PDB file of C-alpha atoms in Angstrom:
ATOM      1  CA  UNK M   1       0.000   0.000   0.000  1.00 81.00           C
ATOM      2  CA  UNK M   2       0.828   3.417  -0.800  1.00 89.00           C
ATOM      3  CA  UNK M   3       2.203   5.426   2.477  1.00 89.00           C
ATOM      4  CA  UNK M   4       2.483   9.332   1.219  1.00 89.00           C
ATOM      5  CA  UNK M   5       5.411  11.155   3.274  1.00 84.00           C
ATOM      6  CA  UNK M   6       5.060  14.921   4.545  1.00 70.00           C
ATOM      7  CA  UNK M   7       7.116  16.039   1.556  1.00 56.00           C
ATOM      8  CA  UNK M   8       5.974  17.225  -2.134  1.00 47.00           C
ATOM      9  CA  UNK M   9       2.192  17.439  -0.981  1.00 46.00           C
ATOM     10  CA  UNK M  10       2.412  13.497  -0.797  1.00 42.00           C
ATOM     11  CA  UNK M  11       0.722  13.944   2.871  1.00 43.00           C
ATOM     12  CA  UNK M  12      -1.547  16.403   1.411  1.00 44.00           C
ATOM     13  CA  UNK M  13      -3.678  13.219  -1.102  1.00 59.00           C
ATOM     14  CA  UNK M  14      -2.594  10.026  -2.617  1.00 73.00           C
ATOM     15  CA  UNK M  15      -4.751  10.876  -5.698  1.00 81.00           C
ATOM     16  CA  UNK M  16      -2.895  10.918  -8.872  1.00 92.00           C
ATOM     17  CA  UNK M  17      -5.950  11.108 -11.463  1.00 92.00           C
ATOM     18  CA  UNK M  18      -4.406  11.748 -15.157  1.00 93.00           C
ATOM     19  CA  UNK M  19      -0.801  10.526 -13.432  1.00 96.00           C
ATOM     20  CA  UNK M  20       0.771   7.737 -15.743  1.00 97.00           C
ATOM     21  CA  UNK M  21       2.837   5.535 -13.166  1.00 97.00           C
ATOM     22  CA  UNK M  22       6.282   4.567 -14.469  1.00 98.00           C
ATOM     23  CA  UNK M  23       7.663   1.552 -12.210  1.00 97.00           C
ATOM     24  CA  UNK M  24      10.132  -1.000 -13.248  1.00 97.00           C
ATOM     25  CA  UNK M  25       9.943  -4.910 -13.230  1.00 95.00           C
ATOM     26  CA  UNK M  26      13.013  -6.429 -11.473  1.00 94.00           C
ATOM     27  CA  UNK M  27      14.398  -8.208 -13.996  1.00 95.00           C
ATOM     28  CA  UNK M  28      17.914  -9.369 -15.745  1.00 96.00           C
ATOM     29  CA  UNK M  29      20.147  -6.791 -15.087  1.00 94.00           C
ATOM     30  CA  UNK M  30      18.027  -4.577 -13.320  1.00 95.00           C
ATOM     31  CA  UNK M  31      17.805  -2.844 -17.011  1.00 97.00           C
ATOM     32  CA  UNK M  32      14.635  -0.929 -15.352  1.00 97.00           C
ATOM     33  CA  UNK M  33      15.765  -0.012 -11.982  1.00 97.00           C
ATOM     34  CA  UNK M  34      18.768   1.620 -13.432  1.00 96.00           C
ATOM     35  CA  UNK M  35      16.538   3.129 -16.643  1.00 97.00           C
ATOM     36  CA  UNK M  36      14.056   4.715 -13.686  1.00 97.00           C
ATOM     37  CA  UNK M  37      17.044   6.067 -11.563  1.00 96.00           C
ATOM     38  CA  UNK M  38      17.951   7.801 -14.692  1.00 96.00           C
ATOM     39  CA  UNK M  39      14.318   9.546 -14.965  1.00 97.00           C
ATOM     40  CA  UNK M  40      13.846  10.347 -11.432  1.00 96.00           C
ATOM     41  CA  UNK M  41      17.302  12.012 -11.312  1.00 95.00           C
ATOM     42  CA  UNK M  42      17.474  13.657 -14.871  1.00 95.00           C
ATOM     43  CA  UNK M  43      13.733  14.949 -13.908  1.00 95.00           C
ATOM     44  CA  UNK M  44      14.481  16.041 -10.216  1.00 93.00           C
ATOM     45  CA  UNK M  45      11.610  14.442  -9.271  1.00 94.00           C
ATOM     46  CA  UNK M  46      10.304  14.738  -5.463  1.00 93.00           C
ATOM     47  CA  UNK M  47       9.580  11.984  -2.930  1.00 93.00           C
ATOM     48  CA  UNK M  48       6.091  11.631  -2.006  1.00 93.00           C
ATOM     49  CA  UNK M  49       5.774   8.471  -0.166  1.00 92.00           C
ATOM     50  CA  UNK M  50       6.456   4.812  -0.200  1.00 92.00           C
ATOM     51  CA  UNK M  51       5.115   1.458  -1.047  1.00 92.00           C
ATOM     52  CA  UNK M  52       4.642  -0.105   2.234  1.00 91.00           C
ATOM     53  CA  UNK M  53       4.934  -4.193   1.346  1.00 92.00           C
ATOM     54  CA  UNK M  54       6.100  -7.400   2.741  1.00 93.00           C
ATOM     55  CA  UNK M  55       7.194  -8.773  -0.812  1.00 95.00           C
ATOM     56  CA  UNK M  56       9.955  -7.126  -0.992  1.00 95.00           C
ATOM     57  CA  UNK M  57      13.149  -8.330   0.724  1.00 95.00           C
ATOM     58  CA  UNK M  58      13.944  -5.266   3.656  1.00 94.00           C
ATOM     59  CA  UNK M  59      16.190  -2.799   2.932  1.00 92.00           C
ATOM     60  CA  UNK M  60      17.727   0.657   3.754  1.00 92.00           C
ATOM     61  CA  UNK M  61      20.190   2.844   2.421  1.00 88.00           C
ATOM     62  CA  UNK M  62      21.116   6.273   2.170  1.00 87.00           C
ATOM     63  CA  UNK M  63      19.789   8.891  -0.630  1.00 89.00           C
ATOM     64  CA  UNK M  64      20.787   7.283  -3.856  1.00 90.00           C
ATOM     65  CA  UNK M  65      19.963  10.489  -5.198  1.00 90.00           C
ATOM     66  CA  UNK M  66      22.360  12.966  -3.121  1.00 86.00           C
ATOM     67  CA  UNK M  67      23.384  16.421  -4.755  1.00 83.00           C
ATOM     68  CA  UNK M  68      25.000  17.580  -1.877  1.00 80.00           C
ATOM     69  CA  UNK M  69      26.389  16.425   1.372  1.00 77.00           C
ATOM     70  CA  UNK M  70      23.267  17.930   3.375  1.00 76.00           C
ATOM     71  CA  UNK M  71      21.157  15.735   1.510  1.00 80.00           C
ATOM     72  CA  UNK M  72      23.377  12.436   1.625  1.00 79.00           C
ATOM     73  CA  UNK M  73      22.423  11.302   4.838  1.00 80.00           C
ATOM     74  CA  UNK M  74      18.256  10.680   4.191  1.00 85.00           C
ATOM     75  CA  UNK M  75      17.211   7.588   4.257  1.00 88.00           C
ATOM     76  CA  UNK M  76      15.811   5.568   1.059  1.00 91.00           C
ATOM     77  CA  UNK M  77      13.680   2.043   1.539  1.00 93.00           C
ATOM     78  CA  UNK M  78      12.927  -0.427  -0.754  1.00 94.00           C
ATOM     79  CA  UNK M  79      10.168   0.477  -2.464  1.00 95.00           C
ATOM     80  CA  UNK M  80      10.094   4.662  -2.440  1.00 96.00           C
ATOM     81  CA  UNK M  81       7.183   6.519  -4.829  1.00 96.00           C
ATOM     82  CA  UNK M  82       7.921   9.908  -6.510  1.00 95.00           C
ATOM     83  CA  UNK M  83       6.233  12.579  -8.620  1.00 94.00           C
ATOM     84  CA  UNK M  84       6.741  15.861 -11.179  1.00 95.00           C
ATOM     85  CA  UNK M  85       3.286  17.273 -11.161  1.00 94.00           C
ATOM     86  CA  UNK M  86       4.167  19.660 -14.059  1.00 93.00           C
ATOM     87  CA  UNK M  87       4.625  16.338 -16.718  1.00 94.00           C
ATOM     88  CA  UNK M  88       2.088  14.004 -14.899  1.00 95.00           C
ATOM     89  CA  UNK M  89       4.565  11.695 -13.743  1.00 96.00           C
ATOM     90  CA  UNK M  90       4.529   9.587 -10.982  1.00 96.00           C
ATOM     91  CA  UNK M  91       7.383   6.887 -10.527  1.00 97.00           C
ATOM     92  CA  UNK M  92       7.434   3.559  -8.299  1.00 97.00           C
ATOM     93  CA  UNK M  93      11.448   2.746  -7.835  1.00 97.00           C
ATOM     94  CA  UNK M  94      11.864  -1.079  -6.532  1.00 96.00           C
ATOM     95  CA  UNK M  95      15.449  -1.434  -5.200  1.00 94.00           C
ATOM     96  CA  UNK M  96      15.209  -4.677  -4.068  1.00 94.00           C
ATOM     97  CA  UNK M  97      14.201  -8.533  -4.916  1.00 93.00           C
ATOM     98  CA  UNK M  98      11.186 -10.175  -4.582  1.00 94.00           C
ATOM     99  CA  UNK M  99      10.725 -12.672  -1.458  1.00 94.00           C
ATOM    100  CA  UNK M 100       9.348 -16.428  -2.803  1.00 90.00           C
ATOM    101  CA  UNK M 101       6.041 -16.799  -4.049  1.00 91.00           C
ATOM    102  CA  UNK M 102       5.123 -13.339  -3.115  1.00 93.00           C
ATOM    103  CA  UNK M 103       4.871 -12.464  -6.940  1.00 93.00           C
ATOM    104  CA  UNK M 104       1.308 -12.605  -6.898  1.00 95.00           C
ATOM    105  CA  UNK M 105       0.506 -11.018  -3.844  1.00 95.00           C
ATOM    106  CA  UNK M 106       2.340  -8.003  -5.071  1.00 95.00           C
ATOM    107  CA  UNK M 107       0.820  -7.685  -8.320  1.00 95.00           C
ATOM    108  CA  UNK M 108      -2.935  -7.801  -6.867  1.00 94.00           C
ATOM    109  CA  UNK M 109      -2.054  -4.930  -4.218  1.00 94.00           C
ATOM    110  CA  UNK M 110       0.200  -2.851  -6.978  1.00 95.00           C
ATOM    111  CA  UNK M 111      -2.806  -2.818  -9.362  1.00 95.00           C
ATOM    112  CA  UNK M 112      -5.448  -2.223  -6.563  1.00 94.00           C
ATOM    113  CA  UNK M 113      -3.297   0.679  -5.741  1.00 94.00           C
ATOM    114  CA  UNK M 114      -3.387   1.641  -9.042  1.00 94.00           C
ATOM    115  CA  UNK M 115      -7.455   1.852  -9.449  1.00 93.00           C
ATOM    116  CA  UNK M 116      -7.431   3.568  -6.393  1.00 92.00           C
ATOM    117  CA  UNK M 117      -5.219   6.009  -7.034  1.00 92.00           C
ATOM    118  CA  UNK M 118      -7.090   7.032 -10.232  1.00 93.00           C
ATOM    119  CA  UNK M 119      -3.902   6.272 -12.323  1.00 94.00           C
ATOM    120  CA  UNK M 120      -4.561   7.005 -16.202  1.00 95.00           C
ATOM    121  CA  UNK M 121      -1.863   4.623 -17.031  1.00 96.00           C
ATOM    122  CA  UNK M 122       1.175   2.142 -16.411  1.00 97.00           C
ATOM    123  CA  UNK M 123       4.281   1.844 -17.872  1.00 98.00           C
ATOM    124  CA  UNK M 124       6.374  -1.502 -16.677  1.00 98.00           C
ATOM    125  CA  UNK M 125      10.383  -1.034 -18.107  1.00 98.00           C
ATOM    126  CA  UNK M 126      11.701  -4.713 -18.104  1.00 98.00           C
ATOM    127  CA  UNK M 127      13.996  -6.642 -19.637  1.00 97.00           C
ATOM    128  CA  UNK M 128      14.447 -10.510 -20.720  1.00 97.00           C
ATOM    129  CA  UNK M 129      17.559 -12.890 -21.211  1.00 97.00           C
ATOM    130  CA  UNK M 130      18.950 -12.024 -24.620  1.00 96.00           C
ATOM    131  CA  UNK M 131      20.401 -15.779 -24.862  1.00 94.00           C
ATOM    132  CA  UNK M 132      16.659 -17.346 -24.726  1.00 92.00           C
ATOM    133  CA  UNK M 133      15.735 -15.245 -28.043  1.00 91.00           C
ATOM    134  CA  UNK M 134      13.913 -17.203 -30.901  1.00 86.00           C
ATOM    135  CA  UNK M 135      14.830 -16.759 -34.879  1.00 84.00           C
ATOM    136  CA  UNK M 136      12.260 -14.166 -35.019  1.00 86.00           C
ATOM    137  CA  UNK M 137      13.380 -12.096 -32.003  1.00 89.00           C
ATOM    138  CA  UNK M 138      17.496 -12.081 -33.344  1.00 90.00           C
ATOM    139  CA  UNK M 139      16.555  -9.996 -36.087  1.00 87.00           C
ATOM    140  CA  UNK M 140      16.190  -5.779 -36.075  1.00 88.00           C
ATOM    141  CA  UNK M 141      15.760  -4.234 -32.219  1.00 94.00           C
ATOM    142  CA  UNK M 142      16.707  -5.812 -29.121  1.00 96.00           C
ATOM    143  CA  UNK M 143      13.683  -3.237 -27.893  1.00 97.00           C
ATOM    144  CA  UNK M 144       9.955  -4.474 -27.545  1.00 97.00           C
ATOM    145  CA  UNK M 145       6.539  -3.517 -26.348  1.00 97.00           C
ATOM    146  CA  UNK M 146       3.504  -4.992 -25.014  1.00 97.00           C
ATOM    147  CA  UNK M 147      -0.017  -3.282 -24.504  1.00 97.00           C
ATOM    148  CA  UNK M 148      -3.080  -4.263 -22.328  1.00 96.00           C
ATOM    149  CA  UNK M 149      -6.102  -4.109 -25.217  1.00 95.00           C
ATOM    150  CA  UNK M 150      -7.671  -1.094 -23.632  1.00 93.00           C
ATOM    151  CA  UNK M 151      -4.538   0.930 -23.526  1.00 96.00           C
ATOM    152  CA  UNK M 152      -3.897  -0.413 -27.661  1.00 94.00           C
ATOM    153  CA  UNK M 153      -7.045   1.104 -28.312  1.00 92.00           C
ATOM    154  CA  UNK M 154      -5.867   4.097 -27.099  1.00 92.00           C
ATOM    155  CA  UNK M 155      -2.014   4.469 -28.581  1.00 94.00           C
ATOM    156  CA  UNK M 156      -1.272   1.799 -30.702  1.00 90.00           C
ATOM    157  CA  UNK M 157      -1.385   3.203 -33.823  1.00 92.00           C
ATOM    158  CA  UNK M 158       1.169   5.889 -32.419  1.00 93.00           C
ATOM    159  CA  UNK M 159       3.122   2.903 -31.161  1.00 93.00           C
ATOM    160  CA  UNK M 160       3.386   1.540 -35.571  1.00 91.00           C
ATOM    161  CA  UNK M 161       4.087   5.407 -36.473  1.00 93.00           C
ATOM    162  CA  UNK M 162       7.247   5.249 -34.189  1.00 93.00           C
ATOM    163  CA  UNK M 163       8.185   1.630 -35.926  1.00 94.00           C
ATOM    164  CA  UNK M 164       8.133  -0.366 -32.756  1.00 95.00           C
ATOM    165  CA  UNK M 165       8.122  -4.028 -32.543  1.00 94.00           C
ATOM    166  CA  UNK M 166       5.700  -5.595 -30.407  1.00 95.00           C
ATOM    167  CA  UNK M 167       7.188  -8.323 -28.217  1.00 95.00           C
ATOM    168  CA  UNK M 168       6.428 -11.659 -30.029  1.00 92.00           C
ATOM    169  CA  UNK M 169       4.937 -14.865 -28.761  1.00 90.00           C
ATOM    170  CA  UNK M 170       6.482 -18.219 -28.885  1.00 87.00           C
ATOM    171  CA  UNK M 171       5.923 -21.717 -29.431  1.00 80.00           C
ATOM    172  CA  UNK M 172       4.506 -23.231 -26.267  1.00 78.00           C
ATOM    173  CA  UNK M 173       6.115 -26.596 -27.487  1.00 72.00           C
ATOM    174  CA  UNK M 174       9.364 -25.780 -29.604  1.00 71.00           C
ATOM    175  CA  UNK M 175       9.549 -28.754 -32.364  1.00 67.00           C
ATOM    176  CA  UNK M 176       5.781 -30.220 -31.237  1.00 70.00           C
ATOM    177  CA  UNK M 177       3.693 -27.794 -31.809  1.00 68.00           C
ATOM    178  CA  UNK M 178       4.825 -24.994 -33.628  1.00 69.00           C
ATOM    179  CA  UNK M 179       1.426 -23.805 -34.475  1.00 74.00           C
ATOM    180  CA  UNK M 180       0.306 -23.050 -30.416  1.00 80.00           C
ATOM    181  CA  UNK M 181       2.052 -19.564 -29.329  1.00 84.00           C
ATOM    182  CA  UNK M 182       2.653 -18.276 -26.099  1.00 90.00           C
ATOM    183  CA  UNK M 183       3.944 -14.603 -23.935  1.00 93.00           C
ATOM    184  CA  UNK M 184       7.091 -15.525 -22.764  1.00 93.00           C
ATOM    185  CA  UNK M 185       9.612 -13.560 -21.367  1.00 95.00           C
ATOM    186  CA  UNK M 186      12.391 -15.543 -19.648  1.00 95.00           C
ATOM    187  CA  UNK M 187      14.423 -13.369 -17.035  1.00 95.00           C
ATOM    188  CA  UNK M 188      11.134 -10.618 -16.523  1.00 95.00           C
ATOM    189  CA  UNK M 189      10.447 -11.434 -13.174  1.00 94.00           C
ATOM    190  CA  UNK M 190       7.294  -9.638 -12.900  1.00 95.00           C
ATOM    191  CA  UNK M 191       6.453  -8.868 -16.006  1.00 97.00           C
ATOM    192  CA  UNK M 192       4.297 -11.590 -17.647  1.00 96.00           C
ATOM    193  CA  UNK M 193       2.262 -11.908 -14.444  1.00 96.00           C
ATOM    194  CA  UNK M 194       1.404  -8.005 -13.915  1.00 96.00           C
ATOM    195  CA  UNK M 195       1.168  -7.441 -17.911  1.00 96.00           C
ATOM    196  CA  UNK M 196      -1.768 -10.705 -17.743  1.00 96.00           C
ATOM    197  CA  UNK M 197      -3.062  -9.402 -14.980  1.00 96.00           C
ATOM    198  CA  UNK M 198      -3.973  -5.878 -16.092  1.00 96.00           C
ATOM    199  CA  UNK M 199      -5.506  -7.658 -19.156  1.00 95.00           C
ATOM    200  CA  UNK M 200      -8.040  -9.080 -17.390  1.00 95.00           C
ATOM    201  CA  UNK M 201      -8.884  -6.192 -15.064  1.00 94.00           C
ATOM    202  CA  UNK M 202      -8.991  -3.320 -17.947  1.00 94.00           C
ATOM    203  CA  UNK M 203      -6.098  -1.453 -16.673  1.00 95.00           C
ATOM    204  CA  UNK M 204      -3.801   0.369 -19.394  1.00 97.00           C
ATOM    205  CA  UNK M 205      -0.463  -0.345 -19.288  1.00 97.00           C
ATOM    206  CA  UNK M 206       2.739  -0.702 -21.675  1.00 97.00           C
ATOM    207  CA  UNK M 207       5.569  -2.677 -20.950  1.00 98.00           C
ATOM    208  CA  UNK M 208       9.061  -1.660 -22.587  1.00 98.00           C
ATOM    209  CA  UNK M 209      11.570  -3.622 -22.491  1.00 97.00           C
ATOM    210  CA  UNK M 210      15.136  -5.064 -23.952  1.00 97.00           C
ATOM    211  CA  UNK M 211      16.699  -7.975 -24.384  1.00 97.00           C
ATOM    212  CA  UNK M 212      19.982  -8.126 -22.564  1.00 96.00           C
ATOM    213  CA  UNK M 213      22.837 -10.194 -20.232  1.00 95.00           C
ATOM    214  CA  UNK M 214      23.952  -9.745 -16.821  1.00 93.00           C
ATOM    215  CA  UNK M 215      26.839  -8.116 -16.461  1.00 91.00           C
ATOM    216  CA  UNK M 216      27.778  -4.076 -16.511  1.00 91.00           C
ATOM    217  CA  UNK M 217      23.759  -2.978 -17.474  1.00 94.00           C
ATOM    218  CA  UNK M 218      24.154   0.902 -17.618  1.00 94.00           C
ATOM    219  CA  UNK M 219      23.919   0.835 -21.991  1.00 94.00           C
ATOM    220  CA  UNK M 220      21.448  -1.464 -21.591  1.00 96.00           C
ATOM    221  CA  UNK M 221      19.448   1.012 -18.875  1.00 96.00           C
ATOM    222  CA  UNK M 222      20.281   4.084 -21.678  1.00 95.00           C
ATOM    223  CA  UNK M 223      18.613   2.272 -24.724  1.00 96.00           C
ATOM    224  CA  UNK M 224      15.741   1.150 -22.551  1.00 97.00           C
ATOM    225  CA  UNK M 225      15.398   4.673 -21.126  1.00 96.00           C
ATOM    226  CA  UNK M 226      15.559   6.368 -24.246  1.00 95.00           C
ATOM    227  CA  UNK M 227      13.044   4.136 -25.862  1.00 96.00           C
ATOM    228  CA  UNK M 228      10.666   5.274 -23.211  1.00 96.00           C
ATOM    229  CA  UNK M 229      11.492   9.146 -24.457  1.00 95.00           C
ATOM    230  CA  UNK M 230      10.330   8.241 -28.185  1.00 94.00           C
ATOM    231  CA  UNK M 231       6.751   7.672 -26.542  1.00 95.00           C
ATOM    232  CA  UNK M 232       7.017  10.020 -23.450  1.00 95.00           C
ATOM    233  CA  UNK M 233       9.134  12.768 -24.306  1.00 93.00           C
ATOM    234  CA  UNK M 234      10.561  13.357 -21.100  1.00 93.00           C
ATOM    235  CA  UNK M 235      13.490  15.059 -22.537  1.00 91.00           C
ATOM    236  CA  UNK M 236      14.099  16.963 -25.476  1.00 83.00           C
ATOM    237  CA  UNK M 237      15.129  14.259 -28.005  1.00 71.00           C
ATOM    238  CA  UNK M 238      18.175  14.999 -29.886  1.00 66.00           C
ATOM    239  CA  UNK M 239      20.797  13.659 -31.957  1.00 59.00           C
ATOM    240  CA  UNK M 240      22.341  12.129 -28.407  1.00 65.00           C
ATOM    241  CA  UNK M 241      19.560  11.763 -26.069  1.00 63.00           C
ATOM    242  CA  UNK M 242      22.067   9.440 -23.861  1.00 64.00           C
ATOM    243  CA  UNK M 243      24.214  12.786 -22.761  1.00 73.00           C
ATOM    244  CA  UNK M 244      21.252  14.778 -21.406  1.00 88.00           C
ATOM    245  CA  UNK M 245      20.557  12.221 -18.674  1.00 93.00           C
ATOM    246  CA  UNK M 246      22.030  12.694 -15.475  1.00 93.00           C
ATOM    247  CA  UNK M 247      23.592   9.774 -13.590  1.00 92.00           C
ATOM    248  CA  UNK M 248      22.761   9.733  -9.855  1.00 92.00           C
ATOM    249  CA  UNK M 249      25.311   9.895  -7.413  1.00 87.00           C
ATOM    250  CA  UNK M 250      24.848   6.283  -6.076  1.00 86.00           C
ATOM    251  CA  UNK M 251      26.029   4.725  -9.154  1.00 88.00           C
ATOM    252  CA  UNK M 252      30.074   5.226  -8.196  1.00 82.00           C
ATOM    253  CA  UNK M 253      29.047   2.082  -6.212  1.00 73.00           C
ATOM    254  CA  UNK M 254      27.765   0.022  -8.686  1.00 74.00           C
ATOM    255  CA  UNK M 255      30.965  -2.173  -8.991  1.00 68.00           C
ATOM    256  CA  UNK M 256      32.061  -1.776  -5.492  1.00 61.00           C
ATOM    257  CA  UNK M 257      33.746   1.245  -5.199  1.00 59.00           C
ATOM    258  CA  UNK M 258      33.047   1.513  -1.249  1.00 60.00           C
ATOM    259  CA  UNK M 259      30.685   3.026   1.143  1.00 60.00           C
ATOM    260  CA  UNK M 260      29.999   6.534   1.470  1.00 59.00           C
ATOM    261  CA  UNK M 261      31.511   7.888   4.305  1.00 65.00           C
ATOM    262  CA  UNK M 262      27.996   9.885   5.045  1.00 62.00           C
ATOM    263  CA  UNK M 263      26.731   6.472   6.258  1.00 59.00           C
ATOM    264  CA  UNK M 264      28.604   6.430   9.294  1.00 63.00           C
TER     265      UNK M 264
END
């Protein structure tokens, strides 16, 4: 459940009618977390609450957002929610896994959430193991979409103006049954389950997402973010959309280069 915070005007409502909810799924290379720690911090977007939930595993750390020493020291959770009235924009960062078999459980009180909170929209950024691609999805983009049928009704021909390709299905029995396809999208986490979900409760939302490998994610979390501006326009798109992105402060520790000392 959503728990606003006395910042922002979060403690003021937890309405965010029109508000299209950006939220990634934690998946292969955390592609999305890193690809929403680029919008919040490009954007400057405030804190406004957090996403009180027992499906996450616990954890604290300090401001992976920091500008400035004063700032350092606040505490971030696991699950924090923030917002930039002016564009409509409200984001849910995870930041860490999911505990076993608490997919589900997650999914129904995320998309509750979302009804109640009058959300227009969703927007899940994912990713999927690039090794587990068919012959179909090695050729052109490593980028795909999905949308929910009432959100296609709404964009999708904006969606074939821009030249996307929609995520395909697969054979549910490779070499069987060739004729039988299925969604499937190895390494999502998430994904599949919210995306089916909001199918069958009429919620619009579009998941983005690229195929990738583990390993050091941050072009992966650039192509997957700028994707997202071709639709969104969060940024003026130029000729090099990656350079107008700001990189937040907490990833100098992405590959272990220590604590900061504003921990202690």
């Amino acid at each position: 459940m959503f728990v606003p915070c006395d910042r922002g005007g979060g403690s003021a409502s937890s309405d965010f009618k029109g508000f299209t909810l950006l939220m990634p799924a934690v998946s292969v290379g955390n592609v999305g977390q890193l690809a929403i720690d680029l919008v919040i911090s490009t954007l400057g977007m405030t804190k406004v609450g957090y996403f009180y939930t027992d499906c996450l595993v616990p954890m604290v750390g300090n401001n992976p957002y920091a500008t400035a020493e004063e700032n350092s020291k606040e505490l971030s959770i696991n699950a924090e929610v923030y917002w930039l009235p002016s564009k409509k924009l409200v984001v849910l960062q995870i930041r860490s896994p999911f505990i076993k078999n608490k997919y589900r459980p997650f999914c129904e009180t995320l998309l509750s959430w979302v009804k109640s909170s009058n959300c227009a929209r969703v927007v899940v950024l994912s990713s999927s193991h690039a090794y587990q691609r068919d012959d179909e999805q090695l050729l052109g983009t490593p980028l795909r979409y999905l949308l929910t049928p009432d959100l296609e009704k709404a964009v999708g021909s904006f969606m074939q103006e821009l030249n996307w390709k929609e995520m395909e299905k697969v054979a549910a029995y490779p070499g069987i049954n060739d004729t039988e396809k299925v969604l499937h999208i190895p390494g999502g986490g998430i994904t599949k389950l919210l995306f089916t979900e909001s199918c069958s409760k009429g919620i619009q939302m579009a998941v983005l997402l690229k195929f990738c490998s583990e390993g050091d994610n941050i072009p992966d979390a650039f192509a997957l973010v700028n994707y997202l501006n071709e639709w969104l326009q969060l940024i003026k798109s130029e000729v090099n959309a990656s350079l107008q992105w700001k990189i937040p402060s907490s990833w100098r520790l992405l590959f272990g280069n220590g604590l900061p000392p504003a921990l202690f």
